[in-house]
């Protein structure tokens, strides 16, 4: 169950922030307490996570966000980087690769988009100065921070890189300093984006790439503002990120499940079956449909949903879909003016490509694994292209019908880590929240499942192993009754297994103690001890403090 540091209630005028690390939540809360916007809070928190959580995200990774300002429709910030000018699919195929190299190859490292994303978000919607916003991250990188249990657990994966003491000797609570990251932050403060992309990091990336990147790749901004994808489901409107993101799958799974008659009761023996069938039917098409130039209107059209409803009821015995978990971090923010931000940042798999820019010690992501190596495929690896991305934050508003034609109010801000499995997890959370009308606390505490492929890498956007098969991995205590009708084998996993994601949720719900009154609830992943949600009251005079792990 969430403890008092991972669950809080707030009035409509209060601000909230939820993250996986109390230091990030505290950084965001300090911005909100001092007149900052949700954008200031999100940037401050994400910058802290880039320092303290290199096994999840960093300045060498990507970022996506959905921003909802009062009186406007939500919009997407796509800060997923593009491949370098020197990548070549044919040479990889000639070297024997059937799919993108997972580790140790710069071809799988697009230009990192995180820094451009943070700067774009701050420039458009920030109120505090950039030195103020980056201040907490800079202090932690320079003065040091205590390693979390999750970082200590993951650190042996990068023994060979010898970066900042992040190796098999690291213990939870041990002090880590990241002077190279601090230097990169100072260069950004001094020279803006050029301080990063053309500074120490950029020069090091060019040297490391040996022709993969050109300076023109680094000069090009990697962040763009785009329309969201959205559809009405369960009397609400669910918004997610457009292609090249797989965000449409969250919305599609819910739409298919609604058409299949999903019960509002998650204890119904067919509840899991319906959602799993919807996930398989929609996901099996992803390798064909998802690429940078996919038309988002086609993906969520009535025709597409009807086709997937049919497929869900007629799954073949050998149905496969991209389905694996992965490492990422997500944060949710709401400020005193009602602006909400749903933001996700990632290295892709744990520390990414297991490559480091040597001058700064910044880990490089491996989001390029989303490219296909199939000749002629729309997502085939090409120069200066964005790969299909598993990152898919979500935001919920009142439906287009219930909002009376005006800009809709935010109902929920929600996201999770999970690689390929993010849409599966989000569909469960949102089905419970919107259709089952469960409290945010109950949604957080409910057991989850994910679909996993074996063998799998966490980001199997393209089926390369014909022997791959799908299983449904159920968190204890598992489904309420034996899942005999679930169309894939089922296996058990212990409660709190990282495979089931790290949920952060802000939700506006009826106050059970007062008829007609709505309140906000913030819930931060109860399966991770150091996660936290912070409430900043309207008068800024106090706060519900985040969990401490000092």
PDB file of N, CA, C and O in Angstrom, residues 348-417:
ATOM      1  N   UNK A 348      16.400   4.190 -22.779  1.00  0.00           N
ATOM      2  CA  UNK A 348      15.882   2.953 -23.371  1.00  0.00           C
ATOM      3  C   UNK A 348      16.127   1.813 -22.402  1.00  0.00           C
ATOM      4  O   UNK A 348      15.417   1.687 -21.414  1.00  0.00           O
ATOM      5  N   UNK A 349      17.135   0.988 -22.600  1.00  0.00           N
ATOM      6  CA  UNK A 349      17.394  -0.140 -21.711  1.00  0.00           C
ATOM      7  C   UNK A 349      18.443   0.238 -20.670  1.00  0.00           C
ATOM      8  O   UNK A 349      19.565   0.618 -21.031  1.00  0.00           O
ATOM      9  N   UNK A 350      18.115   0.151 -19.414  1.00  0.00           N
ATOM     10  CA  UNK A 350      18.971   0.512 -18.275  1.00  0.00           C
ATOM     11  C   UNK A 350      19.911   1.663 -18.637  1.00  0.00           C
ATOM     12  O   UNK A 350      19.482   2.795 -18.832  1.00  0.00           O
ATOM     13  N   UNK A 351      21.222   1.421 -18.762  1.00  0.00           N
ATOM     14  CA  UNK A 351      22.170   2.497 -19.060  1.00  0.00           C
ATOM     15  C   UNK A 351      22.310   2.758 -20.561  1.00  0.00           C
ATOM     16  O   UNK A 351      23.308   3.318 -21.015  1.00  0.00           O
ATOM     17  N   UNK A 352      21.334   2.345 -21.343  1.00  0.00           N
ATOM     18  CA  UNK A 352      21.335   2.615 -22.766  1.00  0.00           C
ATOM     19  C   UNK A 352      22.251   1.695 -23.547  1.00  0.00           C
ATOM     20  O   UNK A 352      22.233   0.473 -23.383  1.00  0.00           O
ATOM     21  N   UNK A 353      23.049   2.296 -24.402  1.00  0.00           N
ATOM     22  CA  UNK A 353      23.909   1.527 -25.310  1.00  0.00           C
ATOM     23  C   UNK A 353      25.153   0.979 -24.636  1.00  0.00           C
ATOM     24  O   UNK A 353      25.950   0.303 -25.276  1.00  0.00           O
ATOM     25  N   UNK A 354      25.324   1.274 -23.327  1.00  0.00           N
ATOM     26  CA  UNK A 354      26.548   0.915 -22.613  1.00  0.00           C
ATOM     27  C   UNK A 354      27.753   1.549 -23.299  1.00  0.00           C
ATOM     28  O   UNK A 354      28.824   0.946 -23.418  1.00  0.00           O
ATOM     29  N   UNK A 355      27.533   2.791 -23.732  1.00  0.00           N
ATOM     30  CA  UNK A 355      28.580   3.641 -24.264  1.00  0.00           C
ATOM     31  C   UNK A 355      28.516   4.972 -23.527  1.00  0.00           C
ATOM     32  O   UNK A 355      27.434   5.412 -23.116  1.00  0.00           O
ATOM     33  N   UNK A 356      29.646   5.621 -23.386  1.00  0.00           N
ATOM     34  CA  UNK A 356      29.730   6.860 -22.619  1.00  0.00           C
ATOM     35  C   UNK A 356      30.520   7.889 -23.407  1.00  0.00           C
ATOM     36  O   UNK A 356      31.550   7.557 -24.019  1.00  0.00           O
ATOM     37  N   UNK A 357      30.026   9.129 -23.418  1.00  0.00           N
ATOM     38  CA  UNK A 357      30.850  10.226 -23.931  1.00  0.00           C
ATOM     39  C   UNK A 357      31.931  10.468 -22.885  1.00  0.00           C
ATOM     40  O   UNK A 357      31.614  10.861 -21.754  1.00  0.00           O
ATOM     41  N   UNK A 358      33.195  10.251 -23.214  1.00  0.00           N
ATOM     42  CA  UNK A 358      34.220  10.181 -22.167  1.00  0.00           C
ATOM     43  C   UNK A 358      34.502  11.486 -21.448  1.00  0.00           C
ATOM     44  O   UNK A 358      34.887  11.465 -20.272  1.00  0.00           O
ATOM     45  N   UNK A 359      34.314  12.622 -22.081  1.00  0.00           N
ATOM     46  CA  UNK A 359      34.638  13.885 -21.437  1.00  0.00           C
ATOM     47  C   UNK A 359      33.697  14.258 -20.312  1.00  0.00           C
ATOM     48  O   UNK A 359      34.104  14.913 -19.339  1.00  0.00           O
ATOM     49  N   UNK A 360      32.445  13.854 -20.420  1.00  0.00           N
ATOM     50  CA  UNK A 360      31.443  14.218 -19.419  1.00  0.00           C
ATOM     51  C   UNK A 360      30.948  13.030 -18.607  1.00  0.00           C
ATOM     52  O   UNK A 360      30.280  13.226 -17.590  1.00  0.00           O
ATOM     53  N   UNK A 361      31.234  11.824 -19.055  1.00  0.00           N
ATOM     54  CA  UNK A 361      30.703  10.650 -18.368  1.00  0.00           C
ATOM     55  C   UNK A 361      29.210  10.490 -18.541  1.00  0.00           C
ATOM     56  O   UNK A 361      28.552   9.833 -17.731  1.00  0.00           O
ATOM     57  N   UNK A 362      28.662  11.072 -19.600  1.00  0.00           N
ATOM     58  CA  UNK A 362      27.224  10.965 -19.862  1.00  0.00           C
ATOM     59  C   UNK A 362      26.961   9.691 -20.653  1.00  0.00           C
ATOM     60  O   UNK A 362      27.553   9.461 -21.715  1.00  0.00           O
ATOM     61  N   UNK A 363      26.062   8.858 -20.116  1.00  0.00           N
ATOM     62  CA  UNK A 363      25.682   7.610 -20.787  1.00  0.00           C
ATOM     63  C   UNK A 363      24.860   7.927 -22.041  1.00  0.00           C
ATOM     64  O   UNK A 363      24.034   8.852 -22.040  1.00  0.00           O
ATOM     65  N   UNK A 364      25.066   7.140 -23.079  1.00  0.00           N
ATOM     66  CA  UNK A 364      24.359   7.324 -24.349  1.00  0.00           C
ATOM     67  C   UNK A 364      23.230   6.303 -24.472  1.00  0.00           C
ATOM     68  O   UNK A 364      23.433   5.121 -24.230  1.00  0.00           O
ATOM     69  N   UNK A 365      22.075   6.779 -24.865  1.00  0.00           N
ATOM     70  CA  UNK A 365      20.915   5.893 -24.993  1.00  0.00           C
ATOM     71  C   UNK A 365      21.068   4.971 -26.197  1.00  0.00           C
ATOM     72  O   UNK A 365      21.965   5.135 -27.024  1.00  0.00           O
ATOM     73  N   UNK A 366      20.145   3.993 -26.283  1.00  0.00           N
ATOM     74  CA  UNK A 366      20.133   3.108 -27.452  1.00  0.00           C
ATOM     75  C   UNK A 366      18.743   3.067 -28.081  1.00  0.00           C
ATOM     76  O   UNK A 366      18.249   2.016 -28.488  1.00  0.00           O
ATOM     77  N   UNK A 367      18.094   4.243 -28.177  1.00  0.00           N
ATOM     78  CA  UNK A 367      16.773   4.326 -28.787  1.00  0.00           C
ATOM     79  C   UNK A 367      16.777   3.913 -30.261  1.00  0.00           C
ATOM     80  O   UNK A 367      15.726   3.602 -30.829  1.00  0.00           O
ATOM     81  N   UNK A 368      17.943   3.882 -30.878  1.00  0.00           N
ATOM     82  CA  UNK A 368      18.015   3.455 -32.266  1.00  0.00           C
ATOM     83  C   UNK A 368      17.638   2.002 -32.478  1.00  0.00           C
ATOM     84  O   UNK A 368      17.436   1.581 -33.627  1.00  0.00           O
ATOM     85  N   UNK A 369      17.508   1.228 -31.383  1.00  0.00           N
ATOM     86  CA  UNK A 369      17.051  -0.153 -31.552  1.00  0.00           C
ATOM     87  C   UNK A 369      15.631  -0.190 -32.109  1.00  0.00           C
ATOM     88  O   UNK A 369      15.167  -1.240 -32.585  1.00  0.00           O
ATOM     89  N   UNK A 370      14.940   0.936 -32.091  1.00  0.00           N
ATOM     90  CA  UNK A 370      13.602   0.984 -32.663  1.00  0.00           C
ATOM     91  C   UNK A 370      13.566   0.932 -34.178  1.00  0.00           C
ATOM     92  O   UNK A 370      12.514   0.659 -34.767  1.00  0.00           O
ATOM     93  N   UNK A 371      14.690   1.196 -34.834  1.00  0.00           N
ATOM     94  CA  UNK A 371      14.726   1.105 -36.293  1.00  0.00           C
ATOM     95  C   UNK A 371      14.621  -0.346 -36.760  1.00  0.00           C
ATOM     96  O   UNK A 371      14.993  -1.286 -36.042  1.00  0.00           O
ATOM     97  N   UNK A 372      14.136  -0.516 -37.973  1.00  0.00           N
ATOM     98  CA  UNK A 372      14.119  -1.824 -38.630  1.00  0.00           C
ATOM     99  C   UNK A 372      15.336  -1.946 -39.539  1.00  0.00           C
ATOM    100  O   UNK A 372      15.852  -0.950 -40.045  1.00  0.00           O
ATOM    101  N   UNK A 373      15.781  -3.174 -39.745  1.00  0.00           N
ATOM    102  CA  UNK A 373      16.811  -3.443 -40.750  1.00  0.00           C
ATOM    103  C   UNK A 373      16.228  -4.149 -41.974  1.00  0.00           C
ATOM    104  O   UNK A 373      16.980  -4.585 -42.850  1.00  0.00           O
ATOM    105  N   UNK A 374      14.899  -4.246 -42.037  1.00  0.00           N
ATOM    106  CA  UNK A 374      14.255  -4.847 -43.203  1.00  0.00           C
ATOM    107  C   UNK A 374      14.347  -3.884 -44.388  1.00  0.00           C
ATOM    108  O   UNK A 374      13.883  -2.741 -44.297  1.00  0.00           O
ATOM    109  N   UNK A 375      14.926  -4.300 -45.503  1.00  0.00           N
ATOM    110  CA  UNK A 375      15.056  -3.384 -46.657  1.00  0.00           C
ATOM    111  C   UNK A 375      13.693  -2.862 -47.104  1.00  0.00           C
ATOM    112  O   UNK A 375      12.743  -3.621 -47.274  1.00  0.00           O
ATOM    113  N   UNK A 376      13.607  -1.548 -47.257  1.00  0.00           N
ATOM    114  CA  UNK A 376      12.389  -0.932 -47.751  1.00  0.00           C
ATOM    115  C   UNK A 376      11.325  -0.671 -46.710  1.00  0.00           C
ATOM    116  O   UNK A 376      10.292  -0.056 -47.017  1.00  0.00           O
ATOM    117  N   UNK A 377      11.522  -1.123 -45.483  1.00  0.00           N
ATOM    118  CA  UNK A 377      10.533  -0.865 -44.442  1.00  0.00           C
ATOM    119  C   UNK A 377      10.472   0.642 -44.169  1.00  0.00           C
ATOM    120  O   UNK A 377      11.501   1.318 -44.203  1.00  0.00           O
ATOM    121  N   UNK A 378       9.282   1.209 -43.891  1.00  0.00           N
ATOM    122  CA  UNK A 378       9.203   2.651 -43.622  1.00  0.00           C
ATOM    123  C   UNK A 378      10.057   3.099 -42.439  1.00  0.00           C
ATOM    124  O   UNK A 378      10.453   4.257 -42.375  1.00  0.00           O
ATOM    125  N   UNK A 379      10.326   2.183 -41.498  1.00  0.00           N
ATOM    126  CA  UNK A 379      11.165   2.512 -40.351  1.00  0.00           C
ATOM    127  C   UNK A 379      12.581   1.943 -40.491  1.00  0.00           C
ATOM    128  O   UNK A 379      13.298   1.811 -39.503  1.00  0.00           O
ATOM    129  N   UNK A 380      12.988   1.629 -41.708  1.00  0.00           N
ATOM    130  CA  UNK A 380      14.352   1.154 -41.916  1.00  0.00           C
ATOM    131  C   UNK A 380      15.339   2.243 -41.498  1.00  0.00           C
ATOM    132  O   UNK A 380      15.124   3.433 -41.726  1.00  0.00           O
ATOM    133  N   UNK A 381      16.420   1.823 -40.881  1.00  0.00           N
ATOM    134  CA  UNK A 381      17.467   2.759 -40.476  1.00  0.00           C
ATOM    135  C   UNK A 381      17.931   3.597 -41.661  1.00  0.00           C
ATOM    136  O   UNK A 381      18.368   3.070 -42.681  1.00  0.00           O
ATOM    137  N   UNK A 382      17.798   4.912 -41.502  1.00  0.00           N
ATOM    138  CA  UNK A 382      18.274   5.852 -42.516  1.00  0.00           C
ATOM    139  C   UNK A 382      18.879   7.054 -41.801  1.00  0.00           C
ATOM    140  O   UNK A 382      18.585   7.303 -40.633  1.00  0.00           O
ATOM    141  N   UNK A 383      19.694   7.831 -42.491  1.00  0.00           N
ATOM    142  CA  UNK A 383      20.268   9.014 -41.852  1.00  0.00           C
ATOM    143  C   UNK A 383      19.191  10.024 -41.455  1.00  0.00           C
ATOM    144  O   UNK A 383      18.206  10.223 -42.164  1.00  0.00           O
ATOM    145  N   UNK A 384      19.388  10.619 -40.273  1.00  0.00           N
ATOM    146  CA  UNK A 384      18.592  11.749 -39.800  1.00  0.00           C
ATOM    147  C   UNK A 384      17.098  11.429 -39.722  1.00  0.00           C
ATOM    148  O   UNK A 384      16.256  12.232 -40.113  1.00  0.00           O
ATOM    149  N   UNK A 385      16.797  10.252 -39.225  1.00  0.00           N
ATOM    150  CA  UNK A 385      15.419   9.812 -39.020  1.00  0.00           C
ATOM    151  C   UNK A 385      15.191   9.537 -37.532  1.00  0.00           C
ATOM    152  O   UNK A 385      16.115   9.176 -36.801  1.00  0.00           O
ATOM    153  N   UNK A 386      13.939   9.676 -37.122  1.00  0.00           N
ATOM    154  CA  UNK A 386      13.571   9.307 -35.757  1.00  0.00           C
ATOM    155  C   UNK A 386      13.119   7.843 -35.730  1.00  0.00           C
ATOM    156  O   UNK A 386      12.307   7.433 -36.552  1.00  0.00           O
ATOM    157  N   UNK A 387      13.599   7.080 -34.760  1.00  0.00           N
ATOM    158  CA  UNK A 387      13.163   5.686 -34.675  1.00  0.00           C
ATOM    159  C   UNK A 387      11.795   5.575 -34.019  1.00  0.00           C
ATOM    160  O   UNK A 387      11.412   6.442 -33.221  1.00  0.00           O
ATOM    161  N   UNK A 388      11.037   4.520 -34.307  1.00  0.00           N
ATOM    162  CA  UNK A 388       9.858   4.237 -33.506  1.00  0.00           C
ATOM    163  C   UNK A 388      10.256   4.145 -32.033  1.00  0.00           C
ATOM    164  O   UNK A 388      11.290   3.574 -31.689  1.00  0.00           O
ATOM    165  N   UNK A 389       9.429   4.722 -31.176  1.00  0.00           N
ATOM    166  CA  UNK A 389       9.771   4.836 -29.757  1.00  0.00           C
ATOM    167  C   UNK A 389       8.702   4.191 -28.891  1.00  0.00           C
ATOM    168  O   UNK A 389       7.505   4.334 -29.151  1.00  0.00           O
ATOM    169  N   UNK A 390       9.145   3.507 -27.837  1.00  0.00           N
ATOM    170  CA  UNK A 390       8.196   2.920 -26.888  1.00  0.00           C
ATOM    171  C   UNK A 390       7.666   3.944 -25.893  1.00  0.00           C
ATOM    172  O   UNK A 390       6.682   3.675 -25.204  1.00  0.00           O
ATOM    173  N   UNK A 391       8.294   5.102 -25.780  1.00  0.00           N
ATOM    174  CA  UNK A 391       7.902   6.089 -24.774  1.00  0.00           C
ATOM    175  C   UNK A 391       6.503   6.621 -25.076  1.00  0.00           C
ATOM    176  O   UNK A 391       6.223   7.079 -26.183  1.00  0.00           O
ATOM    177  N   UNK A 392       5.627   6.580 -24.077  1.00  0.00           N
ATOM    178  CA  UNK A 392       4.220   6.913 -24.330  1.00  0.00           C
ATOM    179  C   UNK A 392       3.508   7.395 -23.071  1.00  0.00           C
ATOM    180  O   UNK A 392       2.733   6.653 -22.465  1.00  0.00           O
ATOM    181  N   UNK A 393       3.775   8.641 -22.635  1.00  0.00           N
ATOM    182  CA  UNK A 393       3.028   9.194 -21.508  1.00  0.00           C
ATOM    183  C   UNK A 393       1.572   9.414 -21.895  1.00  0.00           C
ATOM    184  O   UNK A 393       1.221   9.406 -23.079  1.00  0.00           O
ATOM    185  N   UNK A 394       0.718   9.626 -20.895  1.00  0.00           N
ATOM    186  CA  UNK A 394      -0.706   9.809 -21.176  1.00  0.00           C
ATOM    187  C   UNK A 394      -1.283  10.913 -20.300  1.00  0.00           C
ATOM    188  O   UNK A 394      -0.720  11.270 -19.251  1.00  0.00           O
ATOM    189  N   UNK A 395      -2.396  11.445 -20.750  1.00  0.00           N
ATOM    190  CA  UNK A 395      -3.133  12.471 -20.015  1.00  0.00           C
ATOM    191  C   UNK A 395      -4.608  12.291 -20.347  1.00  0.00           C
ATOM    192  O   UNK A 395      -4.951  11.937 -21.488  1.00  0.00           O
ATOM    193  N   UNK A 396      -5.483  12.519 -19.376  1.00  0.00           N
ATOM    194  CA  UNK A 396      -6.911  12.297 -19.557  1.00  0.00           C
ATOM    195  C   UNK A 396      -7.669  13.586 -19.263  1.00  0.00           C
ATOM    196  O   UNK A 396      -7.378  14.287 -18.281  1.00  0.00           O
ATOM    197  N   UNK A 397      -8.629  13.900 -20.126  1.00  0.00           N
ATOM    198  CA  UNK A 397      -9.520  15.040 -19.895  1.00  0.00           C
ATOM    199  C   UNK A 397     -10.960  14.548 -19.961  1.00  0.00           C
ATOM    200  O   UNK A 397     -11.236  13.396 -20.289  1.00  0.00           O
ATOM    201  N   UNK A 398     -11.870  15.444 -19.649  1.00  0.00           N
ATOM    202  CA  UNK A 398     -13.279  15.137 -19.876  1.00  0.00           C
ATOM    203  C   UNK A 398     -13.478  14.928 -21.371  1.00  0.00           C
ATOM    204  O   UNK A 398     -12.762  15.501 -22.192  1.00  0.00           O
ATOM    205  N   UNK A 399     -14.451  14.114 -21.730  1.00  0.00           N
ATOM    206  CA  UNK A 399     -14.634  13.778 -23.140  1.00  0.00           C
ATOM    207  C   UNK A 399     -15.036  15.006 -23.933  1.00  0.00           C
ATOM    208  O   UNK A 399     -15.514  16.006 -23.382  1.00  0.00           O
ATOM    209  N   UNK A 400     -14.871  14.929 -25.260  1.00  0.00           N
ATOM    210  CA  UNK A 400     -15.228  16.050 -26.123  1.00  0.00           C
ATOM    211  C   UNK A 400     -16.717  16.365 -26.039  1.00  0.00           C
ATOM    212  O   UNK A 400     -17.135  17.500 -26.260  1.00  0.00           O
ATOM    213  N   UNK A 401     -17.529  15.373 -25.699  1.00  0.00           N
ATOM    214  CA  UNK A 401     -18.968  15.603 -25.583  1.00  0.00           C
ATOM    215  C   UNK A 401     -19.308  16.287 -24.265  1.00  0.00           C
ATOM    216  O   UNK A 401     -20.101  17.211 -24.205  1.00  0.00           O
ATOM    217  N   UNK A 402     -18.655  15.858 -23.170  1.00  0.00           N
ATOM    218  CA  UNK A 402     -18.986  16.380 -21.854  1.00  0.00           C
ATOM    219  C   UNK A 402     -18.399  17.749 -21.601  1.00  0.00           C
ATOM    220  O   UNK A 402     -18.827  18.464 -20.705  1.00  0.00           O
ATOM    221  N   UNK A 403     -17.389  18.142 -22.370  1.00  0.00           N
ATOM    222  CA  UNK A 403     -16.784  19.450 -22.146  1.00  0.00           C
ATOM    223  C   UNK A 403     -17.559  20.570 -22.821  1.00  0.00           C
ATOM    224  O   UNK A 403     -17.205  21.741 -22.689  1.00  0.00           O
ATOM    225  N   UNK A 404     -18.617  20.217 -23.545  1.00  0.00           N
ATOM    226  CA  UNK A 404     -19.487  21.234 -24.137  1.00  0.00           C
ATOM    227  C   UNK A 404     -18.834  22.069 -25.200  1.00  0.00           C
ATOM    228  O   UNK A 404     -19.220  23.210 -25.446  1.00  0.00           O
ATOM    229  N   UNK A 405     -17.797  21.535 -25.843  1.00  0.00           N
ATOM    230  CA  UNK A 405     -17.137  22.267 -26.917  1.00  0.00           C
ATOM    231  C   UNK A 405     -16.011  23.160 -26.450  1.00  0.00           C
ATOM    232  O   UNK A 405     -15.251  23.668 -27.254  1.00  0.00           O
ATOM    233  N   UNK A 406     -15.901  23.397 -25.131  1.00  0.00           N
ATOM    234  CA  UNK A 406     -14.812  24.211 -24.621  1.00  0.00           C
ATOM    235  C   UNK A 406     -13.589  23.341 -24.383  1.00  0.00           C
ATOM    236  O   UNK A 406     -13.651  22.112 -24.444  1.00  0.00           O
ATOM    237  N   UNK A 407     -12.458  23.976 -24.114  1.00  0.00           N
ATOM    238  CA  UNK A 407     -11.245  23.205 -23.847  1.00  0.00           C
ATOM    239  C   UNK A 407     -11.471  22.350 -22.607  1.00  0.00           C
ATOM    240  O   UNK A 407     -11.971  22.823 -21.589  1.00  0.00           O
ATOM    241  N   UNK A 408     -11.115  21.078 -22.644  1.00  0.00           N
ATOM    242  CA  UNK A 408     -11.450  20.168 -21.554  1.00  0.00           C
ATOM    243  C   UNK A 408     -10.563  20.351 -20.330  1.00  0.00           C
ATOM    244  O   UNK A 408      -9.431  20.819 -20.417  1.00  0.00           O
ATOM    245  N   UNK A 409     -11.103  19.964 -19.165  1.00  0.00           N
ATOM    246  CA  UNK A 409     -10.340  19.968 -17.933  1.00  0.00           C
ATOM    247  C   UNK A 409      -9.522  18.683 -17.826  1.00  0.00           C
ATOM    248  O   UNK A 409      -9.954  17.619 -18.261  1.00  0.00           O
ATOM    249  N   UNK A 410      -8.356  18.787 -17.192  1.00  0.00           N
ATOM    250  CA  UNK A 410      -7.574  17.588 -16.938  1.00  0.00           C
ATOM    251  C   UNK A 410      -8.249  16.738 -15.872  1.00  0.00           C
ATOM    252  O   UNK A 410      -8.702  17.249 -14.848  1.00  0.00           O
ATOM    253  N   UNK A 411      -8.316  15.445 -16.107  1.00  0.00           N
ATOM    254  CA  UNK A 411      -8.857  14.490 -15.148  1.00  0.00           C
ATOM    255  C   UNK A 411      -7.740  13.648 -14.547  1.00  0.00           C
ATOM    256  O   UNK A 411      -7.789  13.299 -13.372  1.00  0.00           O
ATOM    257  N   UNK A 412      -6.721  13.316 -15.328  1.00  0.00           N
ATOM    258  CA  UNK A 412      -5.625  12.492 -14.823  1.00  0.00           C
ATOM    259  C   UNK A 412      -4.356  12.740 -15.624  1.00  0.00           C
ATOM    260  O   UNK A 412      -4.409  13.016 -16.828  1.00  0.00           O
ATOM    261  N   UNK A 413      -3.231  12.633 -14.944  1.00  0.00           N
ATOM    262  CA  UNK A 413      -1.900  12.687 -15.543  1.00  0.00           C
ATOM    263  C   UNK A 413      -1.225  11.385 -15.136  1.00  0.00           C
ATOM    264  O   UNK A 413      -1.078  11.103 -13.936  1.00  0.00           O
ATOM    265  N   UNK A 414      -0.817  10.579 -16.101  1.00  0.00           N
ATOM    266  CA  UNK A 414      -0.418   9.212 -15.766  1.00  0.00           C
ATOM    267  C   UNK A 414       0.665   8.705 -16.708  1.00  0.00           C
ATOM    268  O   UNK A 414       0.686   9.031 -17.901  1.00  0.00           O
ATOM    269  N   UNK A 415       1.577   7.908 -16.155  1.00  0.00           N
ATOM    270  CA  UNK A 415       2.615   7.290 -16.971  1.00  0.00           C
ATOM    271  C   UNK A 415       3.375   6.258 -16.170  1.00  0.00           C
ATOM    272  O   UNK A 415       3.241   6.156 -14.946  1.00  0.00           O
ATOM    273  N   UNK A 416       4.194   5.486 -16.864  1.00  0.00           N
ATOM    274  CA  UNK A 416       4.945   4.406 -16.242  1.00  0.00           C
ATOM    275  C   UNK A 416       6.146   4.057 -17.096  1.00  0.00           C
ATOM    276  O   UNK A 416       6.184   4.349 -18.288  1.00  0.00           O
ATOM    277  N   UNK A 417       7.145   3.429 -16.500  1.00  0.00           N
ATOM    278  CA  UNK A 417       8.198   2.778 -17.273  1.00  0.00           C
ATOM    279  C   UNK A 417       7.623   1.479 -17.837  1.00  0.00           C
ATOM    280  O   UNK A 417       6.520   1.078 -17.483  1.00  0.00           O
TER     281      UNK A 417
END
